[in-house]
Tab-separated table of C-alpha atoms and ligand atoms in Angstrom:
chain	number	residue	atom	x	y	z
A	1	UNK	CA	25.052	8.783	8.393
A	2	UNK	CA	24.306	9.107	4.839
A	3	UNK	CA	21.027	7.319	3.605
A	4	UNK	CA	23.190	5.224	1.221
A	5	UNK	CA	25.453	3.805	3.718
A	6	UNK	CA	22.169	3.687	6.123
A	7	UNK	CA	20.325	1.727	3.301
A	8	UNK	CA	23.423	-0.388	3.007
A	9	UNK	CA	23.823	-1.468	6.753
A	10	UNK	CA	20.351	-2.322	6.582
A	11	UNK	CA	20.779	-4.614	3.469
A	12	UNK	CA	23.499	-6.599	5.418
A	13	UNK	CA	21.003	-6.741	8.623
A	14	UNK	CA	18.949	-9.944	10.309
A	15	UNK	CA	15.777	-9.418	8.319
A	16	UNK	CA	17.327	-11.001	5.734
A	17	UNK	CA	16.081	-14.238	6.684
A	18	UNK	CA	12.738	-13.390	6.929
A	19	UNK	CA	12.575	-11.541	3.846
A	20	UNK	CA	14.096	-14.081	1.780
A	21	UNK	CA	13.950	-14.041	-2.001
A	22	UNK	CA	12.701	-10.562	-1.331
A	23	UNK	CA	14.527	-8.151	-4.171
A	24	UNK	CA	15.720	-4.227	-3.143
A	25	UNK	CA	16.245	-1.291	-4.694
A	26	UNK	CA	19.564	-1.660	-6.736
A	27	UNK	CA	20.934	1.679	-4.425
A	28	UNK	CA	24.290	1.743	-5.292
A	29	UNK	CA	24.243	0.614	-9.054
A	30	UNK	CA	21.445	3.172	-9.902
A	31	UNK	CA	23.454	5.733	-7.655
A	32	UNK	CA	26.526	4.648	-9.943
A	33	UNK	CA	24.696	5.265	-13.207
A	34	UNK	CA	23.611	8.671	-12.442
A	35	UNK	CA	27.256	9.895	-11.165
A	36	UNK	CA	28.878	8.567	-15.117
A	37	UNK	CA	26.101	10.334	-16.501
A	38	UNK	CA	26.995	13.208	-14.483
A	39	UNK	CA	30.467	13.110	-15.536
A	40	UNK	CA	29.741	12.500	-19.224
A	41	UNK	CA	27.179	15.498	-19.272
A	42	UNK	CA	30.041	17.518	-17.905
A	43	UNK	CA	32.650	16.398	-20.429
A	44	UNK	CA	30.131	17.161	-23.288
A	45	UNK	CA	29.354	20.527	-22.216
A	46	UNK	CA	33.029	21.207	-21.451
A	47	UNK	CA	34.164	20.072	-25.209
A	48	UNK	CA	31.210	22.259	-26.125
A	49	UNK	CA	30.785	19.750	-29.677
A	50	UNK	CA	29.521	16.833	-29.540
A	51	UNK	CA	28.334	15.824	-31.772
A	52	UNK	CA	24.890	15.894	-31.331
A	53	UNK	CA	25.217	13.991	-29.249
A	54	UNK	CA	23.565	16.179	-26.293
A	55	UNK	CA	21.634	18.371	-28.876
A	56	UNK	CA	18.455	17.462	-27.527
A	57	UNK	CA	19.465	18.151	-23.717
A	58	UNK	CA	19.276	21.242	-22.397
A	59	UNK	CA	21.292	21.446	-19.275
A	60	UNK	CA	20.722	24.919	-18.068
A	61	UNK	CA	19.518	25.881	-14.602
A	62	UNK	CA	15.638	25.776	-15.705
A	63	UNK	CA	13.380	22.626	-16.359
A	64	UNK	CA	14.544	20.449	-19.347
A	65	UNK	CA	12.085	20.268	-21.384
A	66	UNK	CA	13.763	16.760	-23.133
A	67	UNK	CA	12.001	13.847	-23.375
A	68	UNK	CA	15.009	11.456	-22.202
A	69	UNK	CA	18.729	10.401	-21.714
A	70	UNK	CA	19.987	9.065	-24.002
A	71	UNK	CA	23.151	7.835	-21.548
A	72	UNK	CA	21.519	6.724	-19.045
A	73	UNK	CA	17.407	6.173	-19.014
A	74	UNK	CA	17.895	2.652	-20.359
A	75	UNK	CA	19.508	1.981	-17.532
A	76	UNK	CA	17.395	3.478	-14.897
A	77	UNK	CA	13.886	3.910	-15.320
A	78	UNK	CA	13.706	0.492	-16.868
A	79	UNK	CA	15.513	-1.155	-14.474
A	80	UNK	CA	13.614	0.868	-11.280
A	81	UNK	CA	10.324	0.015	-12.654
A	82	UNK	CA	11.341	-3.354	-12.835
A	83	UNK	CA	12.836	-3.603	-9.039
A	84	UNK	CA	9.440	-1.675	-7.514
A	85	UNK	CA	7.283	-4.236	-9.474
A	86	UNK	CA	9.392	-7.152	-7.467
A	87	UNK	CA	9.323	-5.493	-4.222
A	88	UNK	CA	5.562	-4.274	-4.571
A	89	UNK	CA	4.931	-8.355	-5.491
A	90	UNK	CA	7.106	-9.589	-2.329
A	91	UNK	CA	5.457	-6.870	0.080
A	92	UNK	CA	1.875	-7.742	-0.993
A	93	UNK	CA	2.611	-11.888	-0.534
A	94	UNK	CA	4.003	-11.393	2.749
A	95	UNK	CA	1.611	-9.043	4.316
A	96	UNK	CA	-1.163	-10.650	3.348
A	97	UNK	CA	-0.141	-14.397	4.852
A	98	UNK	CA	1.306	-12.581	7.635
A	99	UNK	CA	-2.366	-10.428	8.103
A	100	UNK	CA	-4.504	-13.540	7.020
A	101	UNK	CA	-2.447	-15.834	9.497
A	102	UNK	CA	-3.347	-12.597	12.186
A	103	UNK	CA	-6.941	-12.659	11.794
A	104	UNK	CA	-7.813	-16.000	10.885
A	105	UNK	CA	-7.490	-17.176	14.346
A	106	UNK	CA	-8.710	-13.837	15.887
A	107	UNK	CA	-6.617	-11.355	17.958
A	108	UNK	CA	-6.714	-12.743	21.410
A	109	UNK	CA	-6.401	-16.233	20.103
A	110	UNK	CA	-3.312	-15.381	18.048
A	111	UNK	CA	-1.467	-13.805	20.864
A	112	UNK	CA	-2.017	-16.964	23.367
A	113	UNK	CA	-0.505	-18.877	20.390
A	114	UNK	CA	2.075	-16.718	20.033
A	115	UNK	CA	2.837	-16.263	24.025
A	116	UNK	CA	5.742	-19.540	23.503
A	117	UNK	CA	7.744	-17.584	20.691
A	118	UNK	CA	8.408	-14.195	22.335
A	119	UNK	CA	11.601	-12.857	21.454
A	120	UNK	CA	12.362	-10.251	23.366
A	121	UNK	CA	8.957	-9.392	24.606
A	122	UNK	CA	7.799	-8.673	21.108
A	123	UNK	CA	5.371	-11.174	19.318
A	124	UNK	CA	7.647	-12.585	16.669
A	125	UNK	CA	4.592	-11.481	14.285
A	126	UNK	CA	4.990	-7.798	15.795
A	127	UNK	CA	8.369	-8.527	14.576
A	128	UNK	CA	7.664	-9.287	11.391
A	129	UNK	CA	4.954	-6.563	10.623
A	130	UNK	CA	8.275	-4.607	11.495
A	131	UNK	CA	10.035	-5.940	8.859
A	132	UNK	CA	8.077	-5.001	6.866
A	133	UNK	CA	7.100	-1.765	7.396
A	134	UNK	CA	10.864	-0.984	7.241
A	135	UNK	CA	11.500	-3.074	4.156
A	136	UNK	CA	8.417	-1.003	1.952
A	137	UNK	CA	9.964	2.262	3.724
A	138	UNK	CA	13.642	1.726	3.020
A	139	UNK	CA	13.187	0.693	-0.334
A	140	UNK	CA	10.625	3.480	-1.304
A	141	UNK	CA	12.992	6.529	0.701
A	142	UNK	CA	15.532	5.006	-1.753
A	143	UNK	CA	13.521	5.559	-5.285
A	144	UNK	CA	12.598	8.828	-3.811
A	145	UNK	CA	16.035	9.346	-3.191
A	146	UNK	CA	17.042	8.593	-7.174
A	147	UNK	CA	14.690	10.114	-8.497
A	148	UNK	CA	15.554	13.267	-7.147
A	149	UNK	CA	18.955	12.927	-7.506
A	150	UNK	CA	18.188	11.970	-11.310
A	151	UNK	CA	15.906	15.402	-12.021
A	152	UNK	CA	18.413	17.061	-9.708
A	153	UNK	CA	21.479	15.799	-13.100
A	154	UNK	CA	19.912	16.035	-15.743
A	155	UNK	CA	17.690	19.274	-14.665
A	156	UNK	CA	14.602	17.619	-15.680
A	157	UNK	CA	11.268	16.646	-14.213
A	158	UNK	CA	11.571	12.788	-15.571
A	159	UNK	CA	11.667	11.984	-11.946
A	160	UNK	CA	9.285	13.117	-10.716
A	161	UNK	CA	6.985	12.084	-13.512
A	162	UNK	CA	8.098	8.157	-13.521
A	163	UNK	CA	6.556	8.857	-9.708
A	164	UNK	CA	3.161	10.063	-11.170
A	165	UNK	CA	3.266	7.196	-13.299
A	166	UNK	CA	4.150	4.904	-10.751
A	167	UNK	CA	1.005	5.813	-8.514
A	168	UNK	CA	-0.812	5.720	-11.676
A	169	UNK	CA	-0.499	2.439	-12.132
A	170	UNK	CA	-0.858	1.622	-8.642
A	171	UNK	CA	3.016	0.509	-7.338
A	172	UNK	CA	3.922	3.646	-5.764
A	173	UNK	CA	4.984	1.682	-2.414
A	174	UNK	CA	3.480	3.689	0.115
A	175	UNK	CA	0.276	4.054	-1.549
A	176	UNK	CA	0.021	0.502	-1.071
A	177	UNK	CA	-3.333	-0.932	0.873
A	178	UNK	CA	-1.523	-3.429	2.096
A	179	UNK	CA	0.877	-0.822	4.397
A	180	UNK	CA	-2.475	0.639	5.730
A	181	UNK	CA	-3.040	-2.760	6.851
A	182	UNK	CA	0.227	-3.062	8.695
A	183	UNK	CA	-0.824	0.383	10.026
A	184	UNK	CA	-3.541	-1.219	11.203
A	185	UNK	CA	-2.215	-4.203	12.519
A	186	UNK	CA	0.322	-2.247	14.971
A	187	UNK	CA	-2.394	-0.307	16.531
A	188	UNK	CA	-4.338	-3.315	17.124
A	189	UNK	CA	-1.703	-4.713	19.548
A	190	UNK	CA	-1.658	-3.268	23.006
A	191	UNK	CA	1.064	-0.395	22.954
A	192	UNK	CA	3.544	-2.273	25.694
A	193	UNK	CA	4.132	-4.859	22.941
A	194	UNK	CA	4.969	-2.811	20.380
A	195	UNK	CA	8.595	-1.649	21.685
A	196	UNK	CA	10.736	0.931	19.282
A	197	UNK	CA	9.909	1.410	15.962
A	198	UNK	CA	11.873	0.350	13.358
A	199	UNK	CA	15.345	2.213	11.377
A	200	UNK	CA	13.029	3.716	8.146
A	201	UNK	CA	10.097	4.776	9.929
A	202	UNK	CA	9.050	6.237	13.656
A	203	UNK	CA	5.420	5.517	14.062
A	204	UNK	CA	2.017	4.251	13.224
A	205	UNK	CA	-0.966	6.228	14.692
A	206	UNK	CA	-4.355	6.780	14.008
A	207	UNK	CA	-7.315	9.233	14.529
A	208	UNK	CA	-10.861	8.050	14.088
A	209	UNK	CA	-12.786	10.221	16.511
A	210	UNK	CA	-12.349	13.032	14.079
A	211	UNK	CA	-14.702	13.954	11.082
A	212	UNK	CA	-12.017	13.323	8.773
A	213	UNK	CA	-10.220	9.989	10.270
A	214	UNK	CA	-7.069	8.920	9.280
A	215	UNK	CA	-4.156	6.389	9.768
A	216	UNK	CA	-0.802	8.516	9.903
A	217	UNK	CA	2.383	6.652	9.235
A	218	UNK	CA	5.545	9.218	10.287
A	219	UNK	CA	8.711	8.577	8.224
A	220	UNK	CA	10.762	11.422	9.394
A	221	UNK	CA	10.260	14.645	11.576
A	222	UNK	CA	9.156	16.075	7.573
A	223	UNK	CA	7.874	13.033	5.918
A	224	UNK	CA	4.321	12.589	7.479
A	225	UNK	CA	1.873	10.286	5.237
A	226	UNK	CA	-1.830	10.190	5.848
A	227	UNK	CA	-3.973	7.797	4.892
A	228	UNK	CA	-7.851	8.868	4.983
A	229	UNK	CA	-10.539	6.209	5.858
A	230	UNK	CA	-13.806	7.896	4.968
A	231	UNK	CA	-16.092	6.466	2.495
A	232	UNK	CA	-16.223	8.808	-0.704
A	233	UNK	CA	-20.172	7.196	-1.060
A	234	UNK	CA	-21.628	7.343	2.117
A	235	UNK	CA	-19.244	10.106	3.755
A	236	UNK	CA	-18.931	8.375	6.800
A	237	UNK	CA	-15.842	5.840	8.003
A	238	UNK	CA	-15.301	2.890	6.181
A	239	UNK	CA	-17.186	-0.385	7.272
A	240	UNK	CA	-15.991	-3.456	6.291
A	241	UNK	CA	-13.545	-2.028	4.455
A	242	UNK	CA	-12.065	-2.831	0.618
A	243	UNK	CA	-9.033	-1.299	-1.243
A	244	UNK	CA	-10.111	-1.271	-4.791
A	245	UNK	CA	-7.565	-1.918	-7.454
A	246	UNK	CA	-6.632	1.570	-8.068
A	247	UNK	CA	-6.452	2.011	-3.645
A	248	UNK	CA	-9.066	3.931	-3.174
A	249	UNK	CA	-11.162	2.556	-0.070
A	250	UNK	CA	-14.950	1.549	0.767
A	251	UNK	CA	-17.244	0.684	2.523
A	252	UNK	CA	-18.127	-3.143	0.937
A	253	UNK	CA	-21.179	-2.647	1.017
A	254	UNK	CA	-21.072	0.985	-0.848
A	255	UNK	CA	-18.656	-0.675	-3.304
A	256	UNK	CA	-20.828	-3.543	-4.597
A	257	UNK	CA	-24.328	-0.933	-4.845
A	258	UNK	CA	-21.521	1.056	-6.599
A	259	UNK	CA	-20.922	-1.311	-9.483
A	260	UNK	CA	-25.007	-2.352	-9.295
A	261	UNK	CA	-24.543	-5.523	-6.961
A	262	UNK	CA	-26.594	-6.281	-3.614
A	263	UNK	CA	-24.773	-5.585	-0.524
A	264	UNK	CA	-24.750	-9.781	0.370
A	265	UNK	CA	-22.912	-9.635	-3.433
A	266	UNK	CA	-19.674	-11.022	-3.748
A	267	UNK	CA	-17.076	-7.825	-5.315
A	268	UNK	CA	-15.191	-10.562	-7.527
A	269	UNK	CA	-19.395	-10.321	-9.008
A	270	UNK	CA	-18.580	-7.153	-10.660
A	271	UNK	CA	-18.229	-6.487	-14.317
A	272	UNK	CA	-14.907	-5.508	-15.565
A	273	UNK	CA	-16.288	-2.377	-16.508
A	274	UNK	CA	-18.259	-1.643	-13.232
A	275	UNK	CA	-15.971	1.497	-12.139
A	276	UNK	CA	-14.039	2.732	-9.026
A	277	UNK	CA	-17.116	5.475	-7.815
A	278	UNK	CA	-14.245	8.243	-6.681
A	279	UNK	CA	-11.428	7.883	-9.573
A	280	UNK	CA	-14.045	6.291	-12.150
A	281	UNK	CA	-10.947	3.417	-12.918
A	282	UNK	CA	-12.785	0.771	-15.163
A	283	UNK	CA	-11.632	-2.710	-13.858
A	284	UNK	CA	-10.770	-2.217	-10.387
A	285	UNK	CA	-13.094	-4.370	-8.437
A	286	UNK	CA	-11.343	-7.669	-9.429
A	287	UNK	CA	-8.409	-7.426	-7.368
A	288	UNK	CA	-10.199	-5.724	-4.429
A	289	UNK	CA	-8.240	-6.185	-1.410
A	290	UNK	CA	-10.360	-6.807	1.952
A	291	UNK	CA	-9.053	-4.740	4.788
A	292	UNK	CA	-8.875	-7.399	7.448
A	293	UNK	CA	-7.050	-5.293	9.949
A	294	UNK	CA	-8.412	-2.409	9.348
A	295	UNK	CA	-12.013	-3.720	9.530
A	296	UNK	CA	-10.940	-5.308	13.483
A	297	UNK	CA	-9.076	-2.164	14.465
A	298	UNK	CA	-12.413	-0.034	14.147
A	299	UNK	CA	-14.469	-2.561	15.436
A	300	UNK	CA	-12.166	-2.737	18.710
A	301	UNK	CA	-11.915	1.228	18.414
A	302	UNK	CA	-15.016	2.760	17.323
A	303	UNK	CA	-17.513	-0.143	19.032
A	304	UNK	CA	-20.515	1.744	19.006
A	305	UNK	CA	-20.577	2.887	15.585
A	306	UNK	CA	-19.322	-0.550	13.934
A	307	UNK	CA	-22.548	-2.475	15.901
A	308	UNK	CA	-24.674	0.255	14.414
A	309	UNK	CA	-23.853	0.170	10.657
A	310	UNK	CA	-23.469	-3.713	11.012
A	311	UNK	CA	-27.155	-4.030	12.293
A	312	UNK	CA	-28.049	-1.383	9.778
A	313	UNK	CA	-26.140	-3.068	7.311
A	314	UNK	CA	-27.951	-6.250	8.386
A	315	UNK	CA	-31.701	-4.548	7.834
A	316	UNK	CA	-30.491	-3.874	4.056
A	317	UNK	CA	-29.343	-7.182	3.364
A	318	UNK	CA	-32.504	-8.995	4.514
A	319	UNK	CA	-34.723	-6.116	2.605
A	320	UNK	CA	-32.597	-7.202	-0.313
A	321	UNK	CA	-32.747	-10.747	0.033
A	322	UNK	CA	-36.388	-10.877	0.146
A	323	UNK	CA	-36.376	-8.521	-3.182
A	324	UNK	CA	-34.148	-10.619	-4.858
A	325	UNK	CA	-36.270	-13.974	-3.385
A	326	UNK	CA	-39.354	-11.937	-4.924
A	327	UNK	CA	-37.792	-11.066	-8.037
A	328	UNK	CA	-37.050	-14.797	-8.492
A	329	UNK	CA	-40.247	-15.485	-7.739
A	330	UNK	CA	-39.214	-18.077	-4.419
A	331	UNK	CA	-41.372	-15.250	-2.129
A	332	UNK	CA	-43.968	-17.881	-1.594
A	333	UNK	CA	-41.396	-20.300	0.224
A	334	UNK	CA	-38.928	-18.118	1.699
A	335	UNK	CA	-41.633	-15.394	2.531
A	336	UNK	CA	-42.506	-17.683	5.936
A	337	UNK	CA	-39.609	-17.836	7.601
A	338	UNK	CA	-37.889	-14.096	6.249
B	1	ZN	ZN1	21.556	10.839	-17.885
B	2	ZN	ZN1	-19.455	3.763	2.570
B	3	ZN	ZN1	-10.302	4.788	-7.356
C-alpha cells in the first residue's frame, strides 16, 4: 500500500479518541499543492514565455539554486511549519501526563492499578504509549515524505533545508526528548506485555552495556534512529537525566555545575544566558525536560552503576552543602550535625 493511503487508513483508525483535538499532517492537501505546482511548472516550461513568471526558477536536472516558489511555498512551508508546531505541542502534553501519571505512583504500583483495565492483555497505558509512538512516527514519515517530494518538483534543496531548520529550532519530531521517553517507557515494561508494535514503527530497544549506549527506535528495515545517552561532561551514561531545550542530554548534576549551580541546585536556577555545554545554545536550561523514564529504566537496568554515582553523587552534595553553609557563614550551627 502506498504511504498516503496507509497514512489515510490510519487517520480514520480507533486512536482517534484518545488523541483527540490532536492536529495531523495535512497529507493529502500538501500532496495536492505540490502536484498543481507540478503541472503549472510544466505548462510554463512547455509555453517556453512566461512571463517572468518562472525567471527565477531553474528547473533543470541539477540543484536550484532559487530561493522560493513563488506558486506554491505560501502554501506549504507555512502551513507545515504551522501543523509540526501543533503536533510537536499535542505530543509533548500527552506524553508527559501519560509519563508523569507512569512514574508518579512507581512502576510496580502502576501496573497493580492498572491490572482491572487490561484490554487485551496490554496495559491500556502500554496502549497509549503506542499511540503515540505511532502518532509522532506517522506524522513525521509524512513531512519527510513532502519534503522530498517538494525538492524532488521543484529540483531544489528547500526541503531539505526547512528540515535543518526544523531541528534547529528544536520541532523536528523525532528529535523530540519526549519520544526517548516513550522509548524508555516500553522497555521498562516486561516484554510479554508489550505485544506487536504498532503500523509506523517496529521496535524500541536499547543498549547500555556498551561504551557508547543508546536507545534505538526502528522505523523501517532502512530507517534506524539512535538516540545516544552518554553525558558530553562527564563521558559516562547519563544519571538523572535532563533534555535541555535544544535536546541535548545530561547528567543533572553535570548540567547545573555546567551553568555554575550546585548539584542540590534547582536547573529552572539558571541564568538565561547559562549555555547548553555541547551545542553552547544560550537559554536552554529553562525548559529542561527531566527524563523520568529514562532515569527508572537505568536504574532497573544498570543497578550497580546507578547506586554508585547516586552515593557518589550524594558525597558531592553534602561537600557542597557544607561549602555553601560556610560561605553563608551558618557553619557554626549546621557544622554539628553535617
Ligand atoms: Zn512550487
Ligand atoms: Zn554527566
Ligand atoms: Zn545542546
Amino acid at each position: 500500500m502506498k504511504f498516503g493511503e496507509t497514512f489515510n487508513e490510519y487517520l480514520k483508525g480507533e486512536q482517534e479518541k484518545f488523541l483527540l483535538q490532536c492536529s495531523h499532517v495535512d497529507y493529502k492537501r500538501l500532496k495536492k499543492v505540490l502536484k498543481k505546482c507540478k503541472v503549472c511548472h510544466a505548462a510554463g516550461e512547455a509555453a517556453g514565455a512566461d512571463g517572468g513568471r518562472f525567471s527565477n526558477l531553474k528547473l533543470a536536472d541539477d540543484t536550484c539554486q532559487c530561493k522560493s516558489c513563488e506558486l506554491c511555498d505560501d502554501n506549504f512551508f507555512t502551513e507545515l511549519e504551522k501543523e509540526t508546531m501543533e503536533i510537536v505541542r499535542c505530543f509533548r502534553r500527552k506524553t508527559r501526563q501519560l509519563i508523569y501519571q507512569h512514574c508518579s505512583s512507581g512502576l510496580q504500583g502502576y501496573l497493580r492499578s492498572m491490572q482491572s483495565c487490561f484490554k487485551s492483555n496490554k496495559p491500556v497505558s502500554v496502549q497509549e504509549g503506542m499511540m503515540l509512538t505511532d502518532y509522532i512516527t506517522a506524522n513525521a514519515i509524512a513531512i519527510r515524505k513532502l519534503l522530498k517530494k517538494y525538492d524532488k518538483i521543484h529540483g531544489s534543496v528547500n526541503g531539505k533545508n526547512f528540515n535543518m531548520k526544523m531541528r534547529a529550532e528544536h520541532i523536528e519530531l523525532l528529535h523530540s526528548p519526549w519520544l526517548i521517553e516513550l522509548g524508555a517507557f516500553y522497555l521498562n515494561f516486561p516484554v510479554s506485555e508489550i505485544g506487536e508494535s504498532g503500523e509506523f514503527f517496529k521496535q524500541f530497544s536499547c543498549d547500555l552495556s556498551s561504551s557508547q549506549p543508546t536507545i534505538t527506535l526502528v522505523l523501517s528495515d532502512d530507517v534506524k534512529l539512535e538516540y545516544g545517552l552518554t553525558c558530553a561532561v562527564c563521558l559516562d551514561t547519563v544519571f538523572h537525566p535532563y533534555a535541555l531545550g535544544c535536546g541535548h542530554l545530561f547528567c543533572k548534576a553535570c548540567a547545573v555545575q555546567s551553568a555554575s549551580l550546585q548539584v542540590f541546585d534547582p536547573m529552572k536556577m539558571a541564568s538565561r544566558r547559562s549555555k547548553c555545554p555541547l551545542c553552547r545554545e544560550a537559554g536552554v536550561y529553562r525548559n529542561a525536560v527531566s527524563m523520568l523514564e529514562l532515569d527508572l529504566l537505568l536504574k532497573t537496568k544498570c543497578h550497580g552503576y546507578w547506586d554508585e554515582r547516586k552515593s557518589a553523587e550524594n558525597v558531592e552534595m553534602n561537600k557542597q552543602l557544607r561549602q555553601y553553609y560556610d560561605s553563608q557563614k551558618l557553619a557554626f550551627f549546621y557544622g554539628a550535625t553535617w
